[in-house]
Structure formats: C-alpha cells, structure tokens
Amino acid sequence: MRAIGIILAGGNNHRMKELSQKRAICAMPIAGSYRSIDFTLSNMSNSHIQKVAVFTQYNARSLNEHLSSSKWWDFGRKQGGLFVFTPAVTAENANWYRGTADAIYQNLSFLKSSHEPYVVIASGDGVYKMDFNKVLEYHIEKKADITVVCRDMDPEVNIERFGTIRMNEESRIEEFEEKPLLAKSRTVSCGIYVMRRRQLIEMIEKCAEEDRYDFVRDILIRYKDVKRIYGYKMKEYWRNIASVEDYYGANMDFLKPEVRDYFFKQYPDIYSKVDDLPPAKYNVGSQVRNSLMASGCIVNGVVENSVVFKKCYIGNNCVIRNSIILNDVYIGDNTRIENCIVESRDTIRANSTYIEEPGRIRIVVERNDRYVI
Amino acid sequence: MIKKEMIAMLLAGGQGSRLGVLTSKVAKPAVAFGGKYRIIDFPLSNCINSGVDTVGVLTQYQPLRLNTHIGIGIPWDLDRNIGGVTVLPPYEKSSNSEWYTGTANAIYQNMEYMESFHPDYVLILSGDHIYKMDYEVMLDFHKANGAEVTIAVMPVPMEEASRFGIMIADENRKITEFEEKPEHPRSNLASMGIYIFNWKTLKNALIAMADQPALDFGKHVIPYCHDQGAPLYAYEFTGYWKDVGTLNSYWEANMELIDIVPEFNLYEEYWKIYTSSEIQPPQYLSENSVVERSIIGEGTNIFGQVYNSVIGCGVTIGKDTVVRDSIIMNRTQIGDHCQLNKAIIAEDVEIGSNVRLGVGEEAENETAPHIYNHGIVTIGEKSVIPDGIAVGKNSVIFGVTRLADYTDASLASGKTLIKAGEQ
C-alpha cells in the first residue's frame, strides 16, 4: 500500500455523557469483544497500510492499554508499525493538541520522515469495514487533492452532529457544512480522508502559520473552492458512535443477523486485543435470548435483547433487558436492568433496580465494593 | 553467553490412539479441550506462569495442527529473543537417522538444543494432561532436597494404583523403589510423567543409555539414575490433574468444567490458561435458544437448546436442535431439529438437519470396544453427516458420509463408519 495511516483518536464530547469520563471515545467497547478503534485499525491493516499513527489526547489510559501491543492488528513489524502520539512538551511547543490539524502539525516529523506518497486519515470512532485501496484508486482517478469518504444517511437519522456535504455530478464537493443547524443534504462526511502526503504537509504548515488548528474547518471548508476536493460515497454499513444514542444503537445493530454476518463472518475480519478469557459459562437458571455474550462471562439469570461484554457476572434471578453491560461488570442477585448502559467494572448490589422507560437510555455508574466470588 | 536456569522439554509427539478418530489427523496434544483450548495449552501456560520461558516441543505424529497452533508462541508470551518456544521434529542426520523411538530417545536426539541454553535443570513434561502446576515450586523442592531427579507424583486411590507407575518413598520423600503398574501396589503415589533432572545427570544417563531401543523415561532412564545412586525425590502434587487419554476420561474432564464451581477453575485471575484465539467475535444466542449448565466459545451461534455441554468457537447449532451431554469442537455446523446425546464431535464437522446421535440401546463397538465405549458417539474432524440420519451409541463416524453409506438412514449402536481418503 502506498499510504500511511493517521487515526484521530483524541476526541471527547458531551454527547457521550458519563461514558466519556472514563476513556476516549475511540476506546469505547463495541459489540461485546471489540473497541471502537479496532475497526479503523483493522481496516488499515487489511488494506495493507504498514505504518499507522494514532493521535490521542483526552484520557487515553484505556486506549493506551488497548494499544500496548501492536501485534493484534499485525502492526508489530520492523518496517512501519503502530505509533501512538500524545501531546508532548518540546523546545518549540508546550501546547496540547488545539485541534486535529494541530495534532498533525505537532507530529509533522512523522509525516516528513515517511516515504509513502499518500496519507489515509480516519477517525477512530466509526464502526465500518473499508478497503482504503478502493478510496485511493478513486482519489487518483479523480485527480483529487483531497478525497472525503461520505455516506447518504437515512431520513430518520439525526445528522446535526455531522459535517454535511453537497457534491456536483462529478462528485466534487461544492458545499461542506460542519454541524449545520438546518442540513441541506443527507450526505455526511465519515471523517475519512485521503490525500497526498506532501499536500498534507504543505497545508498543515500553512494552517500553523495562520494559527489555524482544525482540519475540517481550516482545510476542508476553507480550501473547498481552491482545491479539488471530492467525495467518495460508501454504501456499506457505517456508524459513528460518538453520542449515547448512536453508541447504544451501534451495539444493538449487532443483534441483527445481517450486521453480524457482515462484520463477523465475511472477509476480512476485525481484530482486537486478545484477553485470554475462558469460554462463557451458563449455569442453571440462565436464560439468554437474542443477545450477544462475550467470553469470560458467567450467567445465572435472564438476559434479553442485550449485549454483554467480556468477563461479566450475572447473578441468580437477574433480569437484564435491552441493555448494554460493559466489560467486567458484577451484577448481584435479583437485579433488574432495562434500557441501560452499565459502565465497565461496575459492581451492582443484589436486589437493585435500574429501569429506564423504553426509548430512553440510562447510564449506570456504580462504584460499590466488590467481594470476590 | 546464553544461560537459562531451567528449560522445559514438552513431549508432544504421541498419537494418543485411545482417543480414536479424534487423533487420526492430529496429535493428541492438539486435540481441543474445554471450549476454546487445546490440551497442550495447559503445560505451555504452566511453563510461562512458572517463569519457564524456554520450551522445546517435541513433535512427531501429525504435527500440522500443533505447529500452526504454537506458531512462534505469541499467545503464551513465548516469543522471546532468547529461548521461547521451539518446535523440535525428528530430523535426518549424517548417520543413524531415525524417528523418535521413545520418550527419552526424543530428548536424546535434541541434546544440542538443550546444550545451547547451558541449563542447570531440565523439566520433562508431557503434552496430554489437564492441570495447573507451578514448576518453580517443584524446582525449589528439588533444590532443597539436593535431588538429582525429582518426579512429580500424586496420590491415587489404592485400588487404581495398579494402573500407574508407583513410587515408594521414605518419610523425606526420597524414592527408595518404584514399580511399573504393580499388581499389588505398596504405595499410592503415582508418577505424573513430570520430571526435573539436573542437566548433568540427564545428559550422562541419556548418553550411557543411547543404544537402548525405544529409550523411555519410566522404563529406562529413571531406573538407570536410581542404579547409579542418584538421589531421586518424589514431589507430591495434590491439585487437579487429569489424564485425558481415553474418550471417557476426556469426556468427563470436559464435563467437570461446567460444574457451578468446578474443581478445575478456568475463571481464576491467577494462573490463566492461554491459547491461540483466531475467532474473536462474541457469541450470539437467539430468541428461542436455551442454554443451561454449559460453556460456550467465541463466535458461536446458538439457535437451539444446549444442556450440560462444552461448545467450542465458531460453532452453529440450528433451530430446535437439542444438544445434551456433548462436546462440540470449533467451527462445527449442526443443522435444525437434531438431537445429540453424549456425542464428541471434532472440528469442522457438518451435520445436516433431523440428525439424531446417541439413540437406542447400548451395544459394544464392533471394531474397537476398548476405545469407543460408555455410550459415547464419536465423530471425527471434517466429517459430514447428511440429513435425517439416526446414529446409535458407542458408534463412530469419520469422513464425508452420504445417505447411501447408511442402511435405512441409520447407523446402529456399536457400528463403525470410517470413510478414509474421501476428504
């Protein structure tokens, strides 16, 4: 592959509510066994991108732990590999990353020392599969300066938190609005860009000179009439998880057979860090229906229409419905949980009740002491 | 200079013929166990958990699956700059090329490998037992007693002692005598096939005994060391240890994992068992599924009912299928409306719909009653069973079978249907 990868994984926003207190969005657990960044990382690995940089800033402990070894995505290589860049105080600079463009600027030496002609920039909070080679081919064919991957969203999807795009018949982007109050188009940017490495260096340096820090606002939108910026429409499954509703929805999507088939069965696979957990165990009294269960779980109760992540314990007579139970949660006996997201490593006392009305999602954070079972 | 205090040599070359068709294509240590593991994961994990980071794995019989599984040892953190895991198959020499003819002969042929690490001690392990053991504690015992050879033993019921190699030790655990499968055992300390040797003692014994045909640890090397006056000690192990050498013991050991708090607990944080996991997605249990008293591996889809069973990774169990008391290994696909009772189904098997396994009265197996017994139905890897077949107890199926291979769409109890060479 003639490109290097950059994953923008710094972000955080208020739309994730309590869930983002603990970790960067890119480290959010997805679909029982994965974390959000696994999708972009695996896509890059499967597209044979050999060298990938992850820019991270906000509460990166979980993310760093997840990326502590690059071998799971096959980036444990002598040539290339996985680079994690957190903001650092240097002789020239003592700032945090002030924006996505600034993050790239502060690590410009990574771009300058690479020799691959192209760069794939992607956010780490999307759930999708993509062959970046296809985007690159399109980019070259269109003689584009920048190619933006975009997708038409269904009418019922709330797109106010996305950047919307309007293209002409040649797919050249004519209008790009960031988080518009009144969207004029149902086409949103997926936060995936392809461009020449030298072009990127040039533009980022220009931005820095002018004290501009944001990739979307200060490069895509500012240059859209000067540079040839094209849209590449993807039609397959894509979902950004950076709000509680979308996070919940993306996880629940995996209860659909076609989504599971697409991500779990079809080539290529999505990879994640291996946790060496034993198989899930179902004791007498367990009743699990239409649910995903990850390894290391022990189930004694009822679970319906839910996604249960790794290493959870569900006590006797519990009833869990329409909920997401994140990693390593202990749920005491006789507990009822409905329409909730239970934060990882929570300990829920026996006989508790957390019921949210349908259509709403409650985030449960409990820090009780846990006694080893 | 390269130096390792203790290195391990893991004997993984045996066929394990008493596991029948389960080992017709793979060596016994590579047979799946407990949903997602293979038998060799237990000694390998014990090694790394005990701080032994240099392991030579001796392979001979059907090593492909084993080699693929071990790779460069990443799952066990045995990918090391120095040491790590090395697969040691028999090799051609300028003269006297031979297969590994016995357990100790295999070690003898890899003298150079061991020598290169300048070890003080060599740990000999076999790849066919399920247990968790800290070899470092055994080494401490070995050192504290000034032993030259330490043999791990475990107390067995006196009436079963005649099936094992029995050690007779004094009050200080020094071995005074030993008997191989004695008729009237004088002790109940059975050898577990785990030895720590002082490197010099082992080297001398192997060189001295090199010409012995089928050189074996229990039969030749240990007696030789004893005759030479080397102090032999018995290290008593009281934890869980299970030989899974027969289909019934293999079945039992799997079933013990599904107890509420099993004697052999995979869920302990301390002393994890590692394995190579190529299948990572979570498992899906459908609207109408029922799962009770079972363990289930990653990426498995259950649409039917599963009771008292151990299910591997990437398995599909169809609608209205009822699985009881069975072991199903990785990637096996089972159709709808099947009934499976006490079956062991190896990897990559395809079972059609409306298939019933383990029906009817028990009858002794016609070809190998000592292997296929206890009412277990055994299906070898990559077998295919077409729709609507009924299979009796103590029966065995291996290979791609068609309706025409059965009489009246059934295979009676005790029958063997092996279609070799058609895969």
PDB file of N, CA, C and O in Angstrom, chain A residues 214-253:
ATOM      1  N   ASP A 214      -7.912  23.422  12.982  1.00  0.00           N
ATOM      2  CA  ASP A 214      -8.912  22.379  12.782  1.00  0.00           C
ATOM      3  C   ASP A 214      -8.896  21.873  11.340  1.00  0.00           C
ATOM      4  O   ASP A 214      -8.963  22.647  10.390  1.00  0.00           O
ATOM      5  N   PHE A 215      -8.816  20.583  11.180  1.00  0.00           N
ATOM      6  CA  PHE A 215      -8.676  20.010   9.847  1.00  0.00           C
ATOM      7  C   PHE A 215      -9.917  20.277   8.994  1.00  0.00           C
ATOM      8  O   PHE A 215      -9.804  20.697   7.848  1.00  0.00           O
ATOM      9  N   VAL A 216     -11.090  20.063   9.559  1.00  0.00           N
ATOM     10  CA  VAL A 216     -12.306  20.217   8.772  1.00  0.00           C
ATOM     11  C   VAL A 216     -12.538  21.682   8.420  1.00  0.00           C
ATOM     12  O   VAL A 216     -12.703  22.053   7.257  1.00  0.00           O
ATOM     13  N   ARG A 217     -12.499  22.539   9.433  1.00  0.00           N
ATOM     14  CA  ARG A 217     -12.840  23.939   9.203  1.00  0.00           C
ATOM     15  C   ARG A 217     -11.748  24.648   8.402  1.00  0.00           C
ATOM     16  O   ARG A 217     -12.028  25.364   7.459  1.00  0.00           O
ATOM     17  N   ASP A 218     -10.514  24.416   8.785  1.00  0.00           N
ATOM     18  CA  ASP A 218      -9.423  25.213   8.244  1.00  0.00           C
ATOM     19  C   ASP A 218      -8.759  24.594   7.012  1.00  0.00           C
ATOM     20  O   ASP A 218      -7.965  25.246   6.348  1.00  0.00           O
ATOM     21  N   ILE A 219      -9.082  23.368   6.716  1.00  0.00           N
ATOM     22  CA  ILE A 219      -8.548  22.791   5.480  1.00  0.00           C
ATOM     23  C   ILE A 219      -9.684  22.451   4.525  1.00  0.00           C
ATOM     24  O   ILE A 219      -9.788  23.023   3.449  1.00  0.00           O
ATOM     25  N   LEU A 220     -10.573  21.555   4.942  1.00  0.00           N
ATOM     26  CA  LEU A 220     -11.616  21.116   4.007  1.00  0.00           C
ATOM     27  C   LEU A 220     -12.520  22.271   3.587  1.00  0.00           C
ATOM     28  O   LEU A 220     -12.725  22.526   2.406  1.00  0.00           O
ATOM     29  N   ILE A 221     -13.061  22.972   4.573  1.00  0.00           N
ATOM     30  CA  ILE A 221     -14.038  24.006   4.238  1.00  0.00           C
ATOM     31  C   ILE A 221     -13.338  25.219   3.618  1.00  0.00           C
ATOM     32  O   ILE A 221     -13.777  25.761   2.605  1.00  0.00           O
ATOM     33  N   ARG A 222     -12.223  25.594   4.193  1.00  0.00           N
ATOM     34  CA  ARG A 222     -11.522  26.788   3.724  1.00  0.00           C
ATOM     35  C   ARG A 222     -11.005  26.623   2.291  1.00  0.00           C
ATOM     36  O   ARG A 222     -11.020  27.553   1.507  1.00  0.00           O
ATOM     37  N   TYR A 223     -10.569  25.416   1.944  1.00  0.00           N
ATOM     38  CA  TYR A 223      -9.953  25.206   0.639  1.00  0.00           C
ATOM     39  C   TYR A 223     -10.897  24.617  -0.401  1.00  0.00           C
ATOM     40  O   TYR A 223     -10.470  24.301  -1.500  1.00  0.00           O
ATOM     41  N   LYS A 224     -12.170  24.440  -0.046  1.00  0.00           N
ATOM     42  CA  LYS A 224     -13.001  23.615  -0.917  1.00  0.00           C
ATOM     43  C   LYS A 224     -13.192  24.196  -2.327  1.00  0.00           C
ATOM     44  O   LYS A 224     -13.397  23.454  -3.285  1.00  0.00           O
ATOM     45  N   ASP A 225     -13.064  25.525  -2.467  1.00  0.00           N
ATOM     46  CA  ASP A 225     -13.221  26.100  -3.801  1.00  0.00           C
ATOM     47  C   ASP A 225     -11.890  26.246  -4.529  1.00  0.00           C
ATOM     48  O   ASP A 225     -11.854  26.474  -5.731  1.00  0.00           O
ATOM     49  N   VAL A 226     -10.790  26.099  -3.789  1.00  0.00           N
ATOM     50  CA  VAL A 226      -9.466  26.273  -4.381  1.00  0.00           C
ATOM     51  C   VAL A 226      -8.876  24.934  -4.802  1.00  0.00           C
ATOM     52  O   VAL A 226      -8.250  24.805  -5.856  1.00  0.00           O
ATOM     53  N   LYS A 227      -9.098  23.947  -3.953  1.00  0.00           N
ATOM     54  CA  LYS A 227      -8.529  22.627  -4.220  1.00  0.00           C
ATOM     55  C   LYS A 227      -9.603  21.692  -4.754  1.00  0.00           C
ATOM     56  O   LYS A 227     -10.792  21.936  -4.571  1.00  0.00           O
ATOM     57  N   ARG A 228      -9.121  20.652  -5.386  1.00  0.00           N
ATOM     58  CA  ARG A 228     -10.067  19.664  -5.904  1.00  0.00           C
ATOM     59  C   ARG A 228     -10.410  18.674  -4.790  1.00  0.00           C
ATOM     60  O   ARG A 228      -9.678  17.727  -4.540  1.00  0.00           O
ATOM     61  N   ILE A 229     -11.523  18.919  -4.130  1.00  0.00           N
ATOM     62  CA  ILE A 229     -11.939  18.047  -3.028  1.00  0.00           C
ATOM     63  C   ILE A 229     -13.138  17.230  -3.481  1.00  0.00           C
ATOM     64  O   ILE A 229     -14.164  17.780  -3.878  1.00  0.00           O
ATOM     65  N   TYR A 230     -12.977  15.916  -3.445  1.00  0.00           N
ATOM     66  CA  TYR A 230     -14.004  15.015  -3.969  1.00  0.00           C
ATOM     67  C   TYR A 230     -14.616  14.172  -2.862  1.00  0.00           C
ATOM     68  O   TYR A 230     -13.989  13.898  -1.834  1.00  0.00           O
ATOM     69  N   GLY A 231     -15.820  13.733  -3.112  1.00  0.00           N
ATOM     70  CA  GLY A 231     -16.485  12.836  -2.171  1.00  0.00           C
ATOM     71  C   GLY A 231     -16.492  11.420  -2.719  1.00  0.00           C
ATOM     72  O   GLY A 231     -16.709  11.209  -3.914  1.00  0.00           O
ATOM     73  N   TYR A 232     -16.224  10.460  -1.854  1.00  0.00           N
ATOM     74  CA  TYR A 232     -16.286   9.042  -2.221  1.00  0.00           C
ATOM     75  C   TYR A 232     -17.436   8.459  -1.425  1.00  0.00           C
ATOM     76  O   TYR A 232     -17.388   8.409  -0.201  1.00  0.00           O
ATOM     77  N   LYS A 233     -18.478   8.044  -2.114  1.00  0.00           N
ATOM     78  CA  LYS A 233     -19.656   7.561  -1.377  1.00  0.00           C
ATOM     79  C   LYS A 233     -19.506   6.103  -0.999  1.00  0.00           C
ATOM     80  O   LYS A 233     -19.283   5.259  -1.872  1.00  0.00           O
ATOM     81  N   MET A 234     -19.619   5.824   0.273  1.00  0.00           N
ATOM     82  CA  MET A 234     -19.663   4.419   0.672  1.00  0.00           C
ATOM     83  C   MET A 234     -21.108   4.035   0.907  1.00  0.00           C
ATOM     84  O   MET A 234     -21.927   4.857   1.319  1.00  0.00           O
ATOM     85  N   LYS A 235     -21.410   2.767   0.610  1.00  0.00           N
ATOM     86  CA  LYS A 235     -22.799   2.330   0.713  1.00  0.00           C
ATOM     87  C   LYS A 235     -22.982   1.296   1.812  1.00  0.00           C
ATOM     88  O   LYS A 235     -24.084   0.991   2.228  1.00  0.00           O
ATOM     89  N   GLU A 236     -21.876   0.736   2.285  1.00  0.00           N
ATOM     90  CA  GLU A 236     -21.977  -0.336   3.273  1.00  0.00           C
ATOM     91  C   GLU A 236     -22.280   0.249   4.655  1.00  0.00           C
ATOM     92  O   GLU A 236     -22.360   1.450   4.827  1.00  0.00           O
ATOM     93  N   TYR A 237     -22.332  -0.640   5.612  1.00  0.00           N
ATOM     94  CA  TYR A 237     -22.619  -0.232   6.990  1.00  0.00           C
ATOM     95  C   TYR A 237     -21.554   0.737   7.478  1.00  0.00           C
ATOM     96  O   TYR A 237     -20.359   0.509   7.333  1.00  0.00           O
ATOM     97  N   TRP A 238     -22.006   1.843   8.041  1.00  0.00           N
ATOM     98  CA  TRP A 238     -21.090   2.770   8.711  1.00  0.00           C
ATOM     99  C   TRP A 238     -21.860   3.463   9.818  1.00  0.00           C
ATOM    100  O   TRP A 238     -22.991   3.889   9.618  1.00  0.00           O
ATOM    101  N   ARG A 239     -21.298   3.521  10.957  1.00  0.00           N
ATOM    102  CA  ARG A 239     -21.979   4.222  12.036  1.00  0.00           C
ATOM    103  C   ARG A 239     -20.950   4.868  12.958  1.00  0.00           C
ATOM    104  O   ARG A 239     -19.998   4.216  13.377  1.00  0.00           O
ATOM    105  N   ASN A 240     -21.150   6.130  13.218  1.00  0.00           N
ATOM    106  CA  ASN A 240     -20.302   6.831  14.166  1.00  0.00           C
ATOM    107  C   ASN A 240     -20.931   6.667  15.551  1.00  0.00           C
ATOM    108  O   ASN A 240     -22.140   6.741  15.693  1.00  0.00           O
ATOM    109  N   ILE A 241     -20.110   6.422  16.564  1.00  0.00           N
ATOM    110  CA  ILE A 241     -20.671   6.081  17.871  1.00  0.00           C
ATOM    111  C   ILE A 241     -20.603   7.211  18.871  1.00  0.00           C
ATOM    112  O   ILE A 241     -20.838   7.029  20.061  1.00  0.00           O
ATOM    113  N   ALA A 242     -20.268   8.427  18.397  1.00  0.00           N
ATOM    114  CA  ALA A 242     -19.933   9.474  19.356  1.00  0.00           C
ATOM    115  C   ALA A 242     -21.128  10.184  19.991  1.00  0.00           C
ATOM    116  O   ALA A 242     -21.078  11.372  20.259  1.00  0.00           O
ATOM    117  N   SER A 243     -22.224   9.483  20.199  1.00  0.00           N
ATOM    118  CA  SER A 243     -23.276  10.011  21.067  1.00  0.00           C
ATOM    119  C   SER A 243     -23.886   8.806  21.761  1.00  0.00           C
ATOM    120  O   SER A 243     -23.772   7.685  21.259  1.00  0.00           O
ATOM    121  N   VAL A 244     -24.513   9.025  22.885  1.00  0.00           N
ATOM    122  CA  VAL A 244     -25.040   7.886  23.636  1.00  0.00           C
ATOM    123  C   VAL A 244     -26.032   7.095  22.786  1.00  0.00           C
ATOM    124  O   VAL A 244     -25.997   5.868  22.751  1.00  0.00           O
ATOM    125  N   GLU A 245     -26.890   7.808  22.037  1.00  0.00           N
ATOM    126  CA  GLU A 245     -27.902   7.121  21.234  1.00  0.00           C
ATOM    127  C   GLU A 245     -27.250   6.281  20.140  1.00  0.00           C
ATOM    128  O   GLU A 245     -27.642   5.142  19.910  1.00  0.00           O
ATOM    129  N   ASP A 246     -26.249   6.861  19.479  1.00  0.00           N
ATOM    130  CA  ASP A 246     -25.596   6.116  18.407  1.00  0.00           C
ATOM    131  C   ASP A 246     -24.748   4.976  18.962  1.00  0.00           C
ATOM    132  O   ASP A 246     -24.625   3.919  18.344  1.00  0.00           O
ATOM    133  N   TYR A 247     -24.169   5.205  20.113  1.00  0.00           N
ATOM    134  CA  TYR A 247     -23.376   4.145  20.727  1.00  0.00           C
ATOM    135  C   TYR A 247     -24.267   2.951  21.071  1.00  0.00           C
ATOM    136  O   TYR A 247     -23.958   1.802  20.761  1.00  0.00           O
ATOM    137  N   TYR A 248     -25.394   3.268  21.683  1.00  0.00           N
ATOM    138  CA  TYR A 248     -26.358   2.221  22.029  1.00  0.00           C
ATOM    139  C   TYR A 248     -26.858   1.534  20.758  1.00  0.00           C
ATOM    140  O   TYR A 248     -26.875   0.313  20.646  1.00  0.00           O
ATOM    141  N   GLY A 249     -27.200   2.355  19.775  1.00  0.00           N
ATOM    142  CA  GLY A 249     -27.737   1.825  18.520  1.00  0.00           C
ATOM    143  C   GLY A 249     -26.734   0.951  17.789  1.00  0.00           C
ATOM    144  O   GLY A 249     -27.083  -0.107  17.259  1.00  0.00           O
ATOM    145  N   ALA A 250     -25.483   1.390  17.755  1.00  0.00           N
ATOM    146  CA  ALA A 250     -24.462   0.615  17.040  1.00  0.00           C
ATOM    147  C   ALA A 250     -24.307  -0.754  17.680  1.00  0.00           C
ATOM    148  O   ALA A 250     -24.179  -1.779  16.994  1.00  0.00           O
ATOM    149  N   ASN A 251     -24.322  -0.797  19.009  1.00  0.00           N
ATOM    150  CA  ASN A 251     -24.211  -2.093  19.678  1.00  0.00           C
ATOM    151  C   ASN A 251     -25.425  -2.971  19.401  1.00  0.00           C
ATOM    152  O   ASN A 251     -25.297  -4.162  19.134  1.00  0.00           O
ATOM    153  N   MET A 252     -26.603  -2.360  19.457  1.00  0.00           N
ATOM    154  CA  MET A 252     -27.819  -3.132  19.219  1.00  0.00           C
ATOM    155  C   MET A 252     -27.903  -3.614  17.768  1.00  0.00           C
ATOM    156  O   MET A 252     -28.524  -4.640  17.493  1.00  0.00           O
ATOM    157  N   ASP A 253     -27.268  -2.870  16.846  1.00  0.00           N
ATOM    158  CA  ASP A 253     -27.245  -3.303  15.449  1.00  0.00           C
ATOM    159  C   ASP A 253     -26.646  -4.706  15.309  1.00  0.00           C
ATOM    160  O   ASP A 253     -26.990  -5.452  14.394  1.00  0.00           O
TER     161      ASP A 253
END
